[in-house]
Short mmCIF file of C-alpha atoms in Angstrom, two decimals:
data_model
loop_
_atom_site.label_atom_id
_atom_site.label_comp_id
_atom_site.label_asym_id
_atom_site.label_seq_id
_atom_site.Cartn_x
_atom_site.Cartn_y
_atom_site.Cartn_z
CA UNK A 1 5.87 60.22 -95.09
CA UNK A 2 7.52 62.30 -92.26
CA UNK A 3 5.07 64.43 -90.21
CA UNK A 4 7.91 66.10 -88.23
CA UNK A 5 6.27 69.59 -86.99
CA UNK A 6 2.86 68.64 -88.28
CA UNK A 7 -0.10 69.01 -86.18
CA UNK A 8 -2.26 65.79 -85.28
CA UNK A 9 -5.03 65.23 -86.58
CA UNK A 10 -7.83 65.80 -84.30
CA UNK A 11 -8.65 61.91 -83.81
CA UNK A 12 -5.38 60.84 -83.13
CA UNK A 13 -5.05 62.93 -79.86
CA UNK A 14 -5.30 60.85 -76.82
CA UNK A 15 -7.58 62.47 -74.41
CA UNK A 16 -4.75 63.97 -72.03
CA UNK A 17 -3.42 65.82 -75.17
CA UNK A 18 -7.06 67.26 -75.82
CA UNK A 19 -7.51 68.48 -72.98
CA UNK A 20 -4.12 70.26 -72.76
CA UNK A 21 -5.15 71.73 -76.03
CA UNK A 22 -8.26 73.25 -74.63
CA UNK A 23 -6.44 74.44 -71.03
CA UNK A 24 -4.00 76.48 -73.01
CA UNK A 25 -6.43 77.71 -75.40
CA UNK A 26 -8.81 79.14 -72.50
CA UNK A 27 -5.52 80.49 -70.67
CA UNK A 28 -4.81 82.58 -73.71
CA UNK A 29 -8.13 83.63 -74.39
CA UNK A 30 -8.25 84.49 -70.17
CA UNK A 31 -5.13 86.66 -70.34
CA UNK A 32 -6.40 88.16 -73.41
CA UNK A 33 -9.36 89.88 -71.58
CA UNK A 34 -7.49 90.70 -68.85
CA UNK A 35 -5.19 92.78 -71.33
CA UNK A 36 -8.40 94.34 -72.74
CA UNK A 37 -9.90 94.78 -68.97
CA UNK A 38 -6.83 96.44 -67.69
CA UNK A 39 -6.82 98.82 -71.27
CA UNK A 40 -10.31 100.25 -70.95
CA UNK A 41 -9.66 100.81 -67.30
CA UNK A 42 -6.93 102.76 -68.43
CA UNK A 43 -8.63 104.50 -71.04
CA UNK A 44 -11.66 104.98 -68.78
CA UNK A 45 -8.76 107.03 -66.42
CA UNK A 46 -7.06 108.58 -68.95
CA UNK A 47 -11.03 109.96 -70.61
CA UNK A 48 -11.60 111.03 -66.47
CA UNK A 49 -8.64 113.86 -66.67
CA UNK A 50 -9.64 115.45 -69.52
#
């Protein structure tokens, strides 16, 4: 059967493709706080005008 577009299963990923796996899951998890650190520093200045 075709697996075109299907994700590998978890032990058929060599260990380079594992770890690029991981980097770009911690990248978007990193920009993802620094979205919610730059919003409550925001709100945190918008809360000080009042």
């Amino acid at each position: 059967m075709d697996r075109c577009g299907k994700r590998k299963e978890a032990a058929e990923l060599t260990e380079w493709e594992k770890l690029s796996a991981q980097l770009k899951l911690i990248e978007s998890e990193n920009t993802r706080l620094k979205m919610e650190i730059d919003f409550l520093k925001k709100l945190k200045e918008v809360e000080r005008r009042r």
